CSV table of C-alpha atoms in Angstrom, one decimal:
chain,number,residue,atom,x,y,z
A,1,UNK,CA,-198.1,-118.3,121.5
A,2,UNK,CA,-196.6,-120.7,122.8
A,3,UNK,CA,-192.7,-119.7,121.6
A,4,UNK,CA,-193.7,-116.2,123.4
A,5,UNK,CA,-194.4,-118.4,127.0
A,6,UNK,CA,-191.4,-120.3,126.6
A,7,UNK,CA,-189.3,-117.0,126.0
A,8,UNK,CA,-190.7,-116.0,129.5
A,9,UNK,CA,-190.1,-119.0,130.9
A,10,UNK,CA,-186.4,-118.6,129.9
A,11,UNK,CA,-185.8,-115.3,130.6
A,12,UNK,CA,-187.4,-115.8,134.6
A,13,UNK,CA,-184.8,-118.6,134.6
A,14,UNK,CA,-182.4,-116.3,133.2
A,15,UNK,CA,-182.3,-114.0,135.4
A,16,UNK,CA,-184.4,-116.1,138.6
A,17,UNK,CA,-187.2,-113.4,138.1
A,18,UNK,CA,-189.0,-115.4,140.4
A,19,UNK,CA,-186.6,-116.4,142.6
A,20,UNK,CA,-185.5,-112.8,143.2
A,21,UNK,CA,-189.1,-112.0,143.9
A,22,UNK,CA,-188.9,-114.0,146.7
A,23,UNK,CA,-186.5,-112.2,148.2
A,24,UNK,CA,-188.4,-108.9,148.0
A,25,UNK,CA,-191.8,-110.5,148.7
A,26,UNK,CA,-193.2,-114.0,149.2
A,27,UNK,CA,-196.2,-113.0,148.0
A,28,UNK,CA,-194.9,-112.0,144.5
A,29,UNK,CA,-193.6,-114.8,143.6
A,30,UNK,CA,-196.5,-116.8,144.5
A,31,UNK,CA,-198.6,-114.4,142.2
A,32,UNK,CA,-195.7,-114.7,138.9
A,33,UNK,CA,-196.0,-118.3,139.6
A,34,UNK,CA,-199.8,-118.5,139.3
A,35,UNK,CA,-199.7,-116.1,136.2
A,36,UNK,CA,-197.8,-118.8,134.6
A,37,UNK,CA,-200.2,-121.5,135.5
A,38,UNK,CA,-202.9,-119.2,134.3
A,39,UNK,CA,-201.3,-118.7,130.3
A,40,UNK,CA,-200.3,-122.1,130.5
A,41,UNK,CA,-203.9,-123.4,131.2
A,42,UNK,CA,-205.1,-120.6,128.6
A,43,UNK,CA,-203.2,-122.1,126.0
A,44,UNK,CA,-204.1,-125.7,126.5
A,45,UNK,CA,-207.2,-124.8,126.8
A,46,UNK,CA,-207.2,-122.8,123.1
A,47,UNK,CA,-204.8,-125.4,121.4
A,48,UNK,CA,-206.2,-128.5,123.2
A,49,UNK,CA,-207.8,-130.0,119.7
A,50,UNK,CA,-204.5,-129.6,118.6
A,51,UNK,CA,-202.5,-130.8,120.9
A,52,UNK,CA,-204.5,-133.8,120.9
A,53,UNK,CA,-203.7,-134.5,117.2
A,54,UNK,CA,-200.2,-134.7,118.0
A,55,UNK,CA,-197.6,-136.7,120.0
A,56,UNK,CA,-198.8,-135.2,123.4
A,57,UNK,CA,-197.0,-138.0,125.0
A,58,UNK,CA,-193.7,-135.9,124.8
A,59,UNK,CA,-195.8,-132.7,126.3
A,60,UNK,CA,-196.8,-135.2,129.0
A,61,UNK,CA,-192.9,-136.0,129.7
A,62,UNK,CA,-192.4,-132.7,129.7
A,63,UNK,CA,-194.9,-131.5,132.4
A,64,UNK,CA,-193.8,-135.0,134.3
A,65,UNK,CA,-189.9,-133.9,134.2
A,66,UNK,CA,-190.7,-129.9,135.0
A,67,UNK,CA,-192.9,-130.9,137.9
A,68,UNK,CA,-190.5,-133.5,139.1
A,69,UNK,CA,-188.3,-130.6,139.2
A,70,UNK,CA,-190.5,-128.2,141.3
A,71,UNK,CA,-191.0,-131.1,143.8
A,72,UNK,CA,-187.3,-131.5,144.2
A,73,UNK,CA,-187.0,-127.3,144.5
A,74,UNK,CA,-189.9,-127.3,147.1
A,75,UNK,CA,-188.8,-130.6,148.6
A,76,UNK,CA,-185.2,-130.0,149.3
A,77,UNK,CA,-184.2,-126.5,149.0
A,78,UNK,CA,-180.3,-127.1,149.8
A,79,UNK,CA,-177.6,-126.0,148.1
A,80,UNK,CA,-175.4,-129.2,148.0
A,81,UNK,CA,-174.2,-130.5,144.2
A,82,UNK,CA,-176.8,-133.4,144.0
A,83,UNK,CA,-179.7,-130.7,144.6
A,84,UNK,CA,-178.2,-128.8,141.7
A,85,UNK,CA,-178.1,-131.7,139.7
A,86,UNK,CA,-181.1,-133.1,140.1
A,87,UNK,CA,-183.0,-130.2,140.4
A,88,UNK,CA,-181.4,-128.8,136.8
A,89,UNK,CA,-181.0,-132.0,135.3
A,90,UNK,CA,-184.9,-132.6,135.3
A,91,UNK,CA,-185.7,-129.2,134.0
A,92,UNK,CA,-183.5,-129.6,131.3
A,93,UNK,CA,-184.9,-133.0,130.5
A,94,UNK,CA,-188.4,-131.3,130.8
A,95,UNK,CA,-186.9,-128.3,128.4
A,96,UNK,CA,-185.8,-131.2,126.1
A,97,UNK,CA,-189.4,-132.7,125.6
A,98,UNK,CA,-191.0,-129.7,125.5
A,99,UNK,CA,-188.8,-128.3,123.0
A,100,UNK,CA,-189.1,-132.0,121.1
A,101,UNK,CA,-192.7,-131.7,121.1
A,102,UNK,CA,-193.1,-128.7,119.6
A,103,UNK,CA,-190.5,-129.2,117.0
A,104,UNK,CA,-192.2,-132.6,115.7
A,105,UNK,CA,-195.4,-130.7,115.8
A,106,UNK,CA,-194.3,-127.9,114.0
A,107,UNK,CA,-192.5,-130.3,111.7
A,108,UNK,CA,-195.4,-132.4,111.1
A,109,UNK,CA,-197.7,-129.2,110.3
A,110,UNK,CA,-195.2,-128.0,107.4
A,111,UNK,CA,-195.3,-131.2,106.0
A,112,UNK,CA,-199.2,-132.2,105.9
A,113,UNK,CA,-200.5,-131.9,102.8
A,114,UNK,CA,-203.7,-130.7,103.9
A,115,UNK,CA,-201.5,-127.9,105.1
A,116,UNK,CA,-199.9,-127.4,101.6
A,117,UNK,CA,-201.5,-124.7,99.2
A,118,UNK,CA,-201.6,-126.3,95.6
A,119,UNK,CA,-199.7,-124.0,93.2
């Protein structure tokens, strides 16, 4: 479920789903942005037993990063070449832990031997 919300995230950064809704009407991109909020909170809500068994720490970095780069969007919406970097350099740090913390979970759920079917 969570591979299928961060193929929506990508493709709205893709092609700036949101950012293009903007343009056609405020009040559109306010509601894509809240839908996102909504299936995140979903699925930490479903997979929060989970997600507490594992190294949420990098999840954590990755929310802190992504939000850091909201603020700076929100905060400063110029179009000089340090608001492009910082701006994309924190999501990409955030799209680093995020993508780290799945892998390691995913890794560490292949390899537990509670996981394992005898044979």
């Amino acid at each position: 479920m969570f591979g299928l919300f961060s193929i929506a995230l990508m493709l709205d950064d893709l092609f700036l789903i949101h950012e293009y809704a903007q343009e056609w009407n405020s009040l559109l991109e306010k509601a894509i942005i809240l839908t996102y909020a909504l299936i995140l909170f979903i699925l930490l809500f479903h997979f929060r037993r989970i997600i507490l068994q594992s190294r949420f720490v990098l999840l954590l970095a990755a929310f802190f990063f992504f939000g850091l780069s909201v603020a700076v969007d929100f905060f400063h919406p110029g179009g000089t070449a340090w608001y492009f970097l910082v701006e994309d350099g924190t999501k990409f740090t955030g799209i680093v832990f995020w993508s780290g913390f799945f892998i390691n979970s995913s890794y560490h759920s292949l390899t537990n031997s509670d996981n394992r079917r005898e044979v």
